[in-house]
């Protein structure tokens, strides 16, 4: 999948890096800022944000960024540490829609607006993979098998995270029931699927390509609006007759209460990151692409996404107040 920047995001990035004056100098009480990734080391989110940190440091980050992985509780443990951090610019939080899912399902009592949005940097399309013993090869086959065997389709996700919501969206679109089993992160879910302990789970493009090439995994569908260049033979959900477009949108936020100067500093820095050719290439090689939105636009994205996801949660009966 080619890395790309939407026109508005590119324009914003160019304005930040080429036209706007340099951000006002800020005095930070640290020489290194923590970039908290609320998942275990070696997972997709960790890998992508290490690329972010490397690009930021290459573009003059001061304080420099250092990734700190804090796994546990499906992302909640690290999220709570970021929430409680001092608003001094020395803690940066790597996040995506998992915070919405955790709030909407009642696992946490706060949501995106407990933080200060800075910039969305990448998007990763959802792929549904299956163990090699799965008795189906695509969405129509999965739909038929699930309807013929009600309640027996085993799906792996992390409760209250995007992998959970992605499965719920697939379930709703196909009109089937799934037995969703919760795993604490991508690595455990992948082990279960490769061992055929579960039938299906959400995987990244890079992971899908690696395991499919070794015949360790079936690829069921790409939940995106066009095919992947890395996996050109994998049909999209829409090509299979189902209207699904699911992405994980990763970006950074800061603790609430941070100063305007610190906000402007990080927006300026992330604009440089998003327009760094090496960063774009590195993100592309991991099966994601750059989709930069910052400041007020990013805040509006959170508002709009939360509204859509709440409607999904209510419709599917997983909303925190559902009886």
PDB file of C-alpha atoms in Angstrom:
ATOM      1  CA  UNK A   1       0.000   0.000   0.000  1.00  0.00           C
ATOM      2  CA  UNK A   2       1.564   3.280  -1.078  1.00  0.00           C
ATOM      3  CA  UNK A   3       2.133   5.810   1.636  1.00  0.00           C
ATOM      4  CA  UNK A   4       0.077   8.906   1.015  1.00  0.00           C
ATOM      5  CA  UNK A   5      -0.854  12.230   2.494  1.00  0.00           C
ATOM      6  CA  UNK A   6      -4.348  13.614   2.035  1.00  0.00           C
ATOM      7  CA  UNK A   7      -4.296  17.021   0.326  1.00  0.00           C
ATOM      8  CA  UNK A   8      -5.432  18.987   3.334  1.00  0.00           C
ATOM      9  CA  UNK A   9      -2.966  17.230   5.585  1.00  0.00           C
ATOM     10  CA  UNK A  10      -0.134  17.770   3.144  1.00  0.00           C
ATOM     11  CA  UNK A  11      -1.012  21.422   2.816  1.00  0.00           C
ATOM     12  CA  UNK A  12      -1.028  21.773   6.571  1.00  0.00           C
ATOM     13  CA  UNK A  13       2.297  19.992   6.842  1.00  0.00           C
ATOM     14  CA  UNK A  14       3.897  22.140   4.175  1.00  0.00           C
ATOM     15  CA  UNK A  15       2.594  25.258   5.868  1.00  0.00           C
ATOM     16  CA  UNK A  16       4.118  24.146   9.133  1.00  0.00           C
ATOM     17  CA  UNK A  17       7.468  23.136   7.766  1.00  0.00           C
ATOM     18  CA  UNK A  18       8.002  25.543   4.893  1.00  0.00           C
ATOM     19  CA  UNK A  19       5.869  28.641   5.310  1.00  0.00           C
ATOM     20  CA  UNK A  20       5.237  29.155   9.000  1.00  0.00           C
ATOM     21  CA  UNK A  21       7.902  30.607  11.274  1.00  0.00           C
ATOM     22  CA  UNK A  22       9.656  28.262  13.653  1.00  0.00           C
ATOM     23  CA  UNK A  23       7.726  27.418  16.824  1.00  0.00           C
ATOM     24  CA  UNK A  24       8.553  29.586  19.797  1.00  0.00           C
ATOM     25  CA  UNK A  25      11.376  28.172  21.879  1.00  0.00           C
ATOM     26  CA  UNK A  26      10.094  26.284  24.923  1.00  0.00           C
ATOM     27  CA  UNK A  27      12.007  25.463  28.079  1.00  0.00           C
ATOM     28  CA  UNK A  28      11.317  21.831  29.002  1.00  0.00           C
ATOM     29  CA  UNK A  29      12.216  20.408  32.444  1.00  0.00           C
ATOM     30  CA  UNK A  30      13.657  17.281  30.762  1.00  0.00           C
ATOM     31  CA  UNK A  31      16.182  16.364  28.107  1.00  0.00           C
ATOM     32  CA  UNK A  32      14.207  13.257  27.078  1.00  0.00           C
ATOM     33  CA  UNK A  33      10.434  12.989  26.818  1.00  0.00           C
ATOM     34  CA  UNK A  34       8.616   9.691  27.322  1.00  0.00           C
ATOM     35  CA  UNK A  35       6.526   8.564  24.359  1.00  0.00           C
ATOM     36  CA  UNK A  36       4.184   6.162  26.145  1.00  0.00           C
ATOM     37  CA  UNK A  37       2.929   3.272  24.024  1.00  0.00           C
ATOM     38  CA  UNK A  38       0.214   1.463  26.024  1.00  0.00           C
ATOM     39  CA  UNK A  39       0.975  -1.958  24.524  1.00  0.00           C
ATOM     40  CA  UNK A  40       3.713  -4.536  24.794  1.00  0.00           C
ATOM     41  CA  UNK A  41       7.073  -4.227  23.067  1.00  0.00           C
ATOM     42  CA  UNK A  42       7.281  -5.631  19.554  1.00  0.00           C
ATOM     43  CA  UNK A  43       3.628  -5.107  18.621  1.00  0.00           C
ATOM     44  CA  UNK A  44       2.460  -3.076  15.643  1.00  0.00           C
ATOM     45  CA  UNK A  45       1.791   0.100  17.642  1.00  0.00           C
ATOM     46  CA  UNK A  46       5.215  -0.078  19.292  1.00  0.00           C
ATOM     47  CA  UNK A  47       6.946  -0.567  15.934  1.00  0.00           C
ATOM     48  CA  UNK A  48       5.138   2.346  14.271  1.00  0.00           C
ATOM     49  CA  UNK A  49       5.796   4.764  17.116  1.00  0.00           C
ATOM     50  CA  UNK A  50       9.470   3.859  17.216  1.00  0.00           C
ATOM     51  CA  UNK A  51       9.517   5.055  13.618  1.00  0.00           C
ATOM     52  CA  UNK A  52       7.763   8.249  14.790  1.00  0.00           C
ATOM     53  CA  UNK A  53      10.318   8.759  17.577  1.00  0.00           C
ATOM     54  CA  UNK A  54      13.255   8.157  15.243  1.00  0.00           C
ATOM     55  CA  UNK A  55      11.882  10.672  12.735  1.00  0.00           C
ATOM     56  CA  UNK A  56      11.197  13.254  15.449  1.00  0.00           C
ATOM     57  CA  UNK A  57      14.718  12.930  16.816  1.00  0.00           C
ATOM     58  CA  UNK A  58      16.149  13.117  13.318  1.00  0.00           C
ATOM     59  CA  UNK A  59      14.228  16.371  12.836  1.00  0.00           C
ATOM     60  CA  UNK A  60      15.636  18.023  15.933  1.00  0.00           C
ATOM     61  CA  UNK A  61      13.306  16.979  18.761  1.00  0.00           C
ATOM     62  CA  UNK A  62      14.422  18.711  21.973  1.00  0.00           C
ATOM     63  CA  UNK A  63      13.643  17.036  24.312  1.00  0.00           C
ATOM     64  CA  UNK A  64      14.349  13.874  22.359  1.00  0.00           C
ATOM     65  CA  UNK A  65      11.577  11.248  22.274  1.00  0.00           C
ATOM     66  CA  UNK A  66      12.055   7.811  23.804  1.00  0.00           C
ATOM     67  CA  UNK A  67       9.429   5.099  23.417  1.00  0.00           C
ATOM     68  CA  UNK A  68       8.304   3.547  26.703  1.00  0.00           C
ATOM     69  CA  UNK A  69       6.008   0.526  26.360  1.00  0.00           C
ATOM     70  CA  UNK A  70       3.537   0.001  29.213  1.00  0.00           C
ATOM     71  CA  UNK A  71       1.447  -3.052  28.371  1.00  0.00           C
ATOM     72  CA  UNK A  72      -1.414  -4.521  30.338  1.00  0.00           C
ATOM     73  CA  UNK A  73      -5.199  -4.377  30.668  1.00  0.00           C
ATOM     74  CA  UNK A  74      -5.728  -3.997  26.928  1.00  0.00           C
ATOM     75  CA  UNK A  75      -3.995  -0.638  26.786  1.00  0.00           C
ATOM     76  CA  UNK A  76      -5.543   0.776  29.941  1.00  0.00           C
ATOM     77  CA  UNK A  77      -2.483   0.567  32.208  1.00  0.00           C
ATOM     78  CA  UNK A  78      -0.369   2.776  29.952  1.00  0.00           C
ATOM     79  CA  UNK A  79      -3.289   5.088  29.233  1.00  0.00           C
ATOM     80  CA  UNK A  80      -3.768   5.746  32.950  1.00  0.00           C
ATOM     81  CA  UNK A  81      -0.090   6.588  33.366  1.00  0.00           C
ATOM     82  CA  UNK A  82      -0.302   9.077  30.511  1.00  0.00           C
ATOM     83  CA  UNK A  83      -3.492  10.543  31.986  1.00  0.00           C
ATOM     84  CA  UNK A  84      -1.792  11.131  35.331  1.00  0.00           C
ATOM     85  CA  UNK A  85       1.440  12.576  33.915  1.00  0.00           C
ATOM     86  CA  UNK A  86       2.460  16.186  34.501  1.00  0.00           C
ATOM     87  CA  UNK A  87       1.414  18.552  31.684  1.00  0.00           C
ATOM     88  CA  UNK A  88       4.969  19.780  31.127  1.00  0.00           C
ATOM     89  CA  UNK A  89       5.675  18.339  27.670  1.00  0.00           C
ATOM     90  CA  UNK A  90       7.854  15.556  29.037  1.00  0.00           C
ATOM     91  CA  UNK A  91       5.181  12.899  28.493  1.00  0.00           C
ATOM     92  CA  UNK A  92       3.695  12.229  25.068  1.00  0.00           C
ATOM     93  CA  UNK A  93       0.983   9.607  24.586  1.00  0.00           C
ATOM     94  CA  UNK A  94       0.683   7.339  21.548  1.00  0.00           C
ATOM     95  CA  UNK A  95      -2.960   6.561  20.944  1.00  0.00           C
ATOM     96  CA  UNK A  96      -5.670   5.598  18.475  1.00  0.00           C
ATOM     97  CA  UNK A  97      -9.331   4.584  18.682  1.00  0.00           C
ATOM     98  CA  UNK A  98      -8.676   2.157  21.548  1.00  0.00           C
ATOM     99  CA  UNK A  99      -9.419   4.950  24.040  1.00  0.00           C
ATOM    100  CA  UNK A 100     -12.868   5.423  22.484  1.00  0.00           C
ATOM    101  CA  UNK A 101     -13.613   1.696  22.562  1.00  0.00           C
ATOM    102  CA  UNK A 102     -12.520   1.356  26.191  1.00  0.00           C
ATOM    103  CA  UNK A 103     -14.704   4.270  27.246  1.00  0.00           C
ATOM    104  CA  UNK A 104     -17.750   3.273  25.224  1.00  0.00           C
ATOM    105  CA  UNK A 105     -17.698  -0.251  26.637  1.00  0.00           C
ATOM    106  CA  UNK A 106     -17.327   1.048  30.196  1.00  0.00           C
ATOM    107  CA  UNK A 107     -13.762  -0.077  30.864  1.00  0.00           C
ATOM    108  CA  UNK A 108     -12.601   3.478  31.601  1.00  0.00           C
ATOM    109  CA  UNK A 109     -14.589   6.544  32.682  1.00  0.00           C
ATOM    110  CA  UNK A 110     -12.763   9.074  30.489  1.00  0.00           C
ATOM    111  CA  UNK A 111     -12.239   9.452  26.771  1.00  0.00           C
ATOM    112  CA  UNK A 112     -10.186  11.369  24.200  1.00  0.00           C
ATOM    113  CA  UNK A 113     -10.990  14.816  25.617  1.00  0.00           C
ATOM    114  CA  UNK A 114      -9.098  14.007  28.834  1.00  0.00           C
ATOM    115  CA  UNK A 115      -6.009  14.727  26.705  1.00  0.00           C
ATOM    116  CA  UNK A 116      -4.819  17.521  24.414  1.00  0.00           C
ATOM    117  CA  UNK A 117      -4.806  16.326  20.772  1.00  0.00           C
ATOM    118  CA  UNK A 118      -1.641  17.103  18.801  1.00  0.00           C
ATOM    119  CA  UNK A 119      -1.551  15.173  15.526  1.00  0.00           C
ATOM    120  CA  UNK A 120      -2.784  12.076  13.758  1.00  0.00           C
ATOM    121  CA  UNK A 121       0.134  10.560  11.877  1.00  0.00           C
ATOM    122  CA  UNK A 122      -0.733   7.173  10.358  1.00  0.00           C
ATOM    123  CA  UNK A 123      -3.584   4.928   9.310  1.00  0.00           C
ATOM    124  CA  UNK A 124      -3.518   1.138   9.125  1.00  0.00           C
ATOM    125  CA  UNK A 125      -6.221  -0.772   7.262  1.00  0.00           C
ATOM    126  CA  UNK A 126      -7.876  -3.716   8.998  1.00  0.00           C
ATOM    127  CA  UNK A 127      -7.342  -7.188   7.566  1.00  0.00           C
ATOM    128  CA  UNK A 128      -9.198 -10.238   8.826  1.00  0.00           C
ATOM    129  CA  UNK A 129      -6.989 -13.293   8.939  1.00  0.00           C
ATOM    130  CA  UNK A 130      -7.832 -16.871   9.830  1.00  0.00           C
ATOM    131  CA  UNK A 131      -6.059 -19.973  11.037  1.00  0.00           C
ATOM    132  CA  UNK A 132      -5.215 -22.517   8.378  1.00  0.00           C
ATOM    133  CA  UNK A 133      -7.834 -24.923   9.753  1.00  0.00           C
ATOM    134  CA  UNK A 134     -10.664 -22.388   9.420  1.00  0.00           C
ATOM    135  CA  UNK A 135     -13.499 -23.955   7.370  1.00  0.00           C
ATOM    136  CA  UNK A 136     -13.858 -20.922   5.068  1.00  0.00           C
ATOM    137  CA  UNK A 137     -11.684 -18.743   2.821  1.00  0.00           C
ATOM    138  CA  UNK A 138     -13.548 -15.442   2.424  1.00  0.00           C
ATOM    139  CA  UNK A 139     -16.438 -13.401   3.848  1.00  0.00           C
ATOM    140  CA  UNK A 140     -19.228 -15.202   1.941  1.00  0.00           C
ATOM    141  CA  UNK A 141     -17.854 -18.558   3.096  1.00  0.00           C
ATOM    142  CA  UNK A 142     -17.432 -17.303   6.664  1.00  0.00           C
ATOM    143  CA  UNK A 143     -20.960 -15.920   6.661  1.00  0.00           C
ATOM    144  CA  UNK A 144     -22.442 -19.221   5.479  1.00  0.00           C
ATOM    145  CA  UNK A 145     -20.421 -21.316   7.946  1.00  0.00           C
ATOM    146  CA  UNK A 146     -21.277 -19.043  10.871  1.00  0.00           C
ATOM    147  CA  UNK A 147     -24.974 -19.184  10.052  1.00  0.00           C
ATOM    148  CA  UNK A 148     -24.837 -22.960   9.689  1.00  0.00           C
ATOM    149  CA  UNK A 149     -22.952 -23.240  12.996  1.00  0.00           C
ATOM    150  CA  UNK A 150     -24.420 -20.516  15.248  1.00  0.00           C
ATOM    151  CA  UNK A 151     -22.183 -19.409  18.100  1.00  0.00           C
ATOM    152  CA  UNK A 152     -19.231 -21.546  17.002  1.00  0.00           C
ATOM    153  CA  UNK A 153     -17.180 -18.929  15.149  1.00  0.00           C
ATOM    154  CA  UNK A 154     -14.274 -18.100  17.480  1.00  0.00           C
ATOM    155  CA  UNK A 155     -12.785 -14.619  17.030  1.00  0.00           C
ATOM    156  CA  UNK A 156      -9.859 -13.112  18.919  1.00  0.00           C
ATOM    157  CA  UNK A 157      -9.735  -9.477  19.973  1.00  0.00           C
ATOM    158  CA  UNK A 158      -8.829  -7.280  22.915  1.00  0.00           C
ATOM    159  CA  UNK A 159     -11.939  -6.369  24.877  1.00  0.00           C
ATOM    160  CA  UNK A 160     -12.758  -2.680  24.536  1.00  0.00           C
ATOM    161  CA  UNK A 161     -10.101  -2.015  21.896  1.00  0.00           C
ATOM    162  CA  UNK A 162     -10.165  -1.440  18.160  1.00  0.00           C
ATOM    163  CA  UNK A 163      -9.627  -5.126  17.422  1.00  0.00           C
ATOM    164  CA  UNK A 164     -12.835  -5.788  19.385  1.00  0.00           C
ATOM    165  CA  UNK A 165     -14.801  -3.075  17.589  1.00  0.00           C
ATOM    166  CA  UNK A 166     -13.495  -4.231  14.208  1.00  0.00           C
ATOM    167  CA  UNK A 167     -14.904  -7.702  14.874  1.00  0.00           C
ATOM    168  CA  UNK A 168     -18.213  -6.216  15.946  1.00  0.00           C
ATOM    169  CA  UNK A 169     -18.389  -4.233  12.712  1.00  0.00           C
ATOM    170  CA  UNK A 170     -17.664  -7.376  10.683  1.00  0.00           C
ATOM    171  CA  UNK A 171     -20.242  -9.308  12.683  1.00  0.00           C
ATOM    172  CA  UNK A 172     -22.845  -6.612  12.068  1.00  0.00           C
ATOM    173  CA  UNK A 173     -22.095  -6.318   8.337  1.00  0.00           C
ATOM    174  CA  UNK A 174     -22.249 -10.094   7.780  1.00  0.00           C
ATOM    175  CA  UNK A 175     -25.293 -10.585  10.000  1.00  0.00           C
ATOM    176  CA  UNK A 176     -23.672 -13.342  12.047  1.00  0.00           C
ATOM    177  CA  UNK A 177     -22.832 -14.142  15.658  1.00  0.00           C
ATOM    178  CA  UNK A 178     -19.254 -14.499  16.889  1.00  0.00           C
ATOM    179  CA  UNK A 179     -17.843 -15.892  20.088  1.00  0.00           C
ATOM    180  CA  UNK A 180     -15.274 -13.141  20.768  1.00  0.00           C
ATOM    181  CA  UNK A 181     -12.408 -14.184  23.034  1.00  0.00           C
ATOM    182  CA  UNK A 182     -10.322 -11.435  24.633  1.00  0.00           C
ATOM    183  CA  UNK A 183      -6.524 -11.426  24.465  1.00  0.00           C
ATOM    184  CA  UNK A 184      -4.234  -8.838  26.038  1.00  0.00           C
ATOM    185  CA  UNK A 185      -2.685  -7.491  22.873  1.00  0.00           C
ATOM    186  CA  UNK A 186      -1.804  -8.458  19.334  1.00  0.00           C
ATOM    187  CA  UNK A 187       0.945 -10.956  20.109  1.00  0.00           C
ATOM    188  CA  UNK A 188      -1.272 -13.266  22.181  1.00  0.00           C
ATOM    189  CA  UNK A 189      -4.078 -13.038  19.620  1.00  0.00           C
ATOM    190  CA  UNK A 190      -1.705 -13.937  16.804  1.00  0.00           C
ATOM    191  CA  UNK A 191      -0.364 -16.970  18.676  1.00  0.00           C
ATOM    192  CA  UNK A 192      -3.897 -18.245  19.199  1.00  0.00           C
ATOM    193  CA  UNK A 193      -4.827 -17.822  15.551  1.00  0.00           C
ATOM    194  CA  UNK A 194      -1.647 -19.417  14.211  1.00  0.00           C
ATOM    195  CA  UNK A 195      -2.252 -22.347  16.568  1.00  0.00           C
ATOM    196  CA  UNK A 196      -5.857 -22.617  15.308  1.00  0.00           C
ATOM    197  CA  UNK A 197      -7.177 -22.030  18.832  1.00  0.00           C
ATOM    198  CA  UNK A 198      -9.454 -19.382  17.301  1.00  0.00           C
ATOM    199  CA  UNK A 199     -10.770 -19.031  13.768  1.00  0.00           C
ATOM    200  CA  UNK A 200     -10.224 -15.352  12.977  1.00  0.00           C
ATOM    201  CA  UNK A 201      -8.656 -12.130  14.169  1.00  0.00           C
ATOM    202  CA  UNK A 202      -7.604  -8.716  12.925  1.00  0.00           C
ATOM    203  CA  UNK A 203      -4.063  -8.496  11.521  1.00  0.00           C
ATOM    204  CA  UNK A 204      -1.873  -5.824   9.958  1.00  0.00           C
ATOM    205  CA  UNK A 205      -0.782  -5.857   6.340  1.00  0.00           C
ATOM    206  CA  UNK A 206       2.833  -6.659   7.231  1.00  0.00           C
ATOM    207  CA  UNK A 207       1.812  -9.516   9.521  1.00  0.00           C
ATOM    208  CA  UNK A 208      -0.655 -10.848   6.971  1.00  0.00           C
ATOM    209  CA  UNK A 209       1.938 -10.835   4.203  1.00  0.00           C
ATOM    210  CA  UNK A 210       4.539 -12.586   6.355  1.00  0.00           C
ATOM    211  CA  UNK A 211       2.334 -15.431   7.570  1.00  0.00           C
ATOM    212  CA  UNK A 212       0.338 -15.921   4.371  1.00  0.00           C
ATOM    213  CA  UNK A 213       3.570 -16.299   2.385  1.00  0.00           C
ATOM    214  CA  UNK A 214       4.603 -19.085   4.757  1.00  0.00           C
ATOM    215  CA  UNK A 215       1.157 -20.736   4.538  1.00  0.00           C
ATOM    216  CA  UNK A 216       0.587 -20.190   8.256  1.00  0.00           C
ATOM    217  CA  UNK A 217      -2.516 -18.055   7.798  1.00  0.00           C
ATOM    218  CA  UNK A 218      -5.482 -17.572   5.515  1.00  0.00           C
ATOM    219  CA  UNK A 219      -6.429 -14.035   4.471  1.00  0.00           C
ATOM    220  CA  UNK A 220     -10.181 -13.484   4.479  1.00  0.00           C
ATOM    221  CA  UNK A 221     -10.695  -9.819   3.555  1.00  0.00           C
ATOM    222  CA  UNK A 222      -9.214  -6.325   3.520  1.00  0.00           C
ATOM    223  CA  UNK A 223     -11.589  -3.864   5.195  1.00  0.00           C
ATOM    224  CA  UNK A 224     -10.595  -0.893   3.098  1.00  0.00           C
ATOM    225  CA  UNK A 225     -11.764   1.009   0.037  1.00  0.00           C
ATOM    226  CA  UNK A 226      -9.060  -0.312  -2.296  1.00  0.00           C
ATOM    227  CA  UNK A 227      -6.739  -3.291  -2.570  1.00  0.00           C
ATOM    228  CA  UNK A 228      -3.316  -3.440  -0.996  1.00  0.00           C
ATOM    229  CA  UNK A 229      -0.299  -3.265  -3.290  1.00  0.00           C
ATOM    230  CA  UNK A 230       1.510  -5.645  -0.945  1.00  0.00           C
ATOM    231  CA  UNK A 231      -1.375  -8.153  -1.070  1.00  0.00           C
ATOM    232  CA  UNK A 232      -2.896  -7.493  -4.511  1.00  0.00           C
ATOM    233  CA  UNK A 233      -4.876 -10.747  -4.610  1.00  0.00           C
ATOM    234  CA  UNK A 234      -6.702 -10.080  -1.336  1.00  0.00           C
ATOM    235  CA  UNK A 235     -10.203  -8.855  -2.102  1.00  0.00           C
ATOM    236  CA  UNK A 236     -11.663  -5.955  -0.198  1.00  0.00           C
ATOM    237  CA  UNK A 237     -14.809  -6.399   1.862  1.00  0.00           C
ATOM    238  CA  UNK A 238     -16.723  -4.318  -0.674  1.00  0.00           C
ATOM    239  CA  UNK A 239     -15.598  -6.547  -3.521  1.00  0.00           C
ATOM    240  CA  UNK A 240     -17.042  -9.437  -1.520  1.00  0.00           C
ATOM    241  CA  UNK A 241     -20.358  -7.639  -1.083  1.00  0.00           C
ATOM    242  CA  UNK A 242     -19.962  -6.037   2.363  1.00  0.00           C
ATOM    243  CA  UNK A 243     -19.692  -2.300   3.067  1.00  0.00           C
ATOM    244  CA  UNK A 244     -16.753  -2.135   5.483  1.00  0.00           C
ATOM    245  CA  UNK A 245     -13.945   0.419   5.808  1.00  0.00           C
ATOM    246  CA  UNK A 246     -11.991  -0.013   9.056  1.00  0.00           C
ATOM    247  CA  UNK A 247      -8.678   1.646   9.979  1.00  0.00           C
ATOM    248  CA  UNK A 248      -6.560   2.207  13.079  1.00  0.00           C
ATOM    249  CA  UNK A 249      -5.648   5.900  13.146  1.00  0.00           C
ATOM    250  CA  UNK A 250      -2.535   6.474  15.246  1.00  0.00           C
ATOM    251  CA  UNK A 251      -1.424   9.827  16.606  1.00  0.00           C
ATOM    252  CA  UNK A 252      -0.101  11.623  19.641  1.00  0.00           C
ATOM    253  CA  UNK A 253      -1.796  13.561  22.423  1.00  0.00           C
ATOM    254  CA  UNK A 254      -0.486  15.312  25.539  1.00  0.00           C
ATOM    255  CA  UNK A 255      -1.751  15.438  29.129  1.00  0.00           C
ATOM    256  CA  UNK A 256      -4.531  17.950  29.733  1.00  0.00           C
ATOM    257  CA  UNK A 257      -3.386  21.366  30.914  1.00  0.00           C
ATOM    258  CA  UNK A 258      -0.242  21.605  28.800  1.00  0.00           C
ATOM    259  CA  UNK A 259       0.669  25.158  27.727  1.00  0.00           C
ATOM    260  CA  UNK A 260      -0.097  26.605  24.301  1.00  0.00           C
ATOM    261  CA  UNK A 261       3.639  26.931  23.645  1.00  0.00           C
ATOM    262  CA  UNK A 262       4.172  23.216  24.232  1.00  0.00           C
ATOM    263  CA  UNK A 263       1.207  22.360  21.995  1.00  0.00           C
ATOM    264  CA  UNK A 264       2.591  24.525  19.197  1.00  0.00           C
ATOM    265  CA  UNK A 265       6.044  23.005  19.623  1.00  0.00           C
ATOM    266  CA  UNK A 266       4.774  19.431  19.193  1.00  0.00           C
ATOM    267  CA  UNK A 267       2.474  20.337  16.296  1.00  0.00           C
ATOM    268  CA  UNK A 268       5.451  21.910  14.534  1.00  0.00           C
ATOM    269  CA  UNK A 269       7.627  18.860  15.260  1.00  0.00           C
ATOM    270  CA  UNK A 270       5.000  16.369  14.057  1.00  0.00           C
ATOM    271  CA  UNK A 271       4.504  18.406  10.885  1.00  0.00           C
ATOM    272  CA  UNK A 272       8.193  17.907  10.141  1.00  0.00           C
ATOM    273  CA  UNK A 273       7.881  14.201  10.896  1.00  0.00           C
ATOM    274  CA  UNK A 274       4.881  13.742   8.593  1.00  0.00           C
ATOM    275  CA  UNK A 275       6.728  15.358   5.672  1.00  0.00           C
ATOM    276  CA  UNK A 276       9.985  13.472   6.202  1.00  0.00           C
ATOM    277  CA  UNK A 277      10.513  11.213   3.129  1.00  0.00           C
ATOM    278  CA  UNK A 278      12.349   8.602   5.191  1.00  0.00           C
ATOM    279  CA  UNK A 279       9.472   8.512   7.682  1.00  0.00           C
ATOM    280  CA  UNK A 280       6.914   8.068   4.901  1.00  0.00           C
ATOM    281  CA  UNK A 281       8.929   5.230   3.376  1.00  0.00           C
ATOM    282  CA  UNK A 282       9.449   3.517   6.737  1.00  0.00           C
ATOM    283  CA  UNK A 283       5.728   3.671   7.540  1.00  0.00           C
ATOM    284  CA  UNK A 284       4.887   2.263   4.123  1.00  0.00           C
ATOM    285  CA  UNK A 285       7.187  -0.720   4.610  1.00  0.00           C
ATOM    286  CA  UNK A 286       5.201  -1.621   7.742  1.00  0.00           C
ATOM    287  CA  UNK A 287       1.908  -1.779   5.840  1.00  0.00           C
ATOM    288  CA  UNK A 288       0.546   1.586   6.976  1.00  0.00           C
ATOM    289  CA  UNK A 289       0.445   5.028   5.396  1.00  0.00           C
ATOM    290  CA  UNK A 290       0.810   8.616   6.507  1.00  0.00           C
ATOM    291  CA  UNK A 291      -2.408  10.575   7.013  1.00  0.00           C
ATOM    292  CA  UNK A 292      -1.480  13.769   8.829  1.00  0.00           C
ATOM    293  CA  UNK A 293      -4.020  15.937  10.656  1.00  0.00           C
ATOM    294  CA  UNK A 294      -3.050  18.306  13.477  1.00  0.00           C
ATOM    295  CA  UNK A 295      -4.378  20.779  16.018  1.00  0.00           C
ATOM    296  CA  UNK A 296      -8.019  21.787  15.644  1.00  0.00           C
ATOM    297  CA  UNK A 297      -8.533  19.384  12.730  1.00  0.00           C
ATOM    298  CA  UNK A 298      -7.327  16.497  14.862  1.00  0.00           C
ATOM    299  CA  UNK A 299      -9.602  17.583  17.700  1.00  0.00           C
ATOM    300  CA  UNK A 300     -12.542  17.601  15.294  1.00  0.00           C
ATOM    301  CA  UNK A 301     -11.553  14.145  14.036  1.00  0.00           C
ATOM    302  CA  UNK A 302     -11.782  12.844  17.616  1.00  0.00           C
ATOM    303  CA  UNK A 303     -15.210  14.431  18.084  1.00  0.00           C
ATOM    304  CA  UNK A 304     -16.569  13.021  14.832  1.00  0.00           C
ATOM    305  CA  UNK A 305     -15.065   9.571  15.358  1.00  0.00           C
ATOM    306  CA  UNK A 306     -16.388   9.352  18.912  1.00  0.00           C
ATOM    307  CA  UNK A 307     -19.880  10.207  17.682  1.00  0.00           C
ATOM    308  CA  UNK A 308     -19.761   7.478  15.029  1.00  0.00           C
ATOM    309  CA  UNK A 309     -18.334   4.891  17.400  1.00  0.00           C
ATOM    310  CA  UNK A 310     -20.914   5.644  20.073  1.00  0.00           C
ATOM    311  CA  UNK A 311     -23.647   5.013  17.515  1.00  0.00           C
ATOM    312  CA  UNK A 312     -21.964   1.681  16.672  1.00  0.00           C
ATOM    313  CA  UNK A 313     -21.682   0.702  20.336  1.00  0.00           C
ATOM    314  CA  UNK A 314     -25.338   1.482  20.977  1.00  0.00           C
ATOM    315  CA  UNK A 315     -26.514  -0.354  17.877  1.00  0.00           C
ATOM    316  CA  UNK A 316     -24.519  -3.468  18.669  1.00  0.00           C
ATOM    317  CA  UNK A 317     -25.486  -3.503  22.347  1.00  0.00           C
ATOM    318  CA  UNK A 318     -21.989  -3.047  23.811  1.00  0.00           C
ATOM    319  CA  UNK A 319     -22.431   0.539  24.994  1.00  0.00           C
ATOM    320  CA  UNK A 320     -21.569   0.967  28.685  1.00  0.00           C
ATOM    321  CA  UNK A 321     -25.148   1.789  29.665  1.00  0.00           C
ATOM    322  CA  UNK A 322     -26.690  -1.058  27.688  1.00  0.00           C
ATOM    323  CA  UNK A 323     -28.869  -3.269  29.850  1.00  0.00           C
TER     324      UNK A 323
END
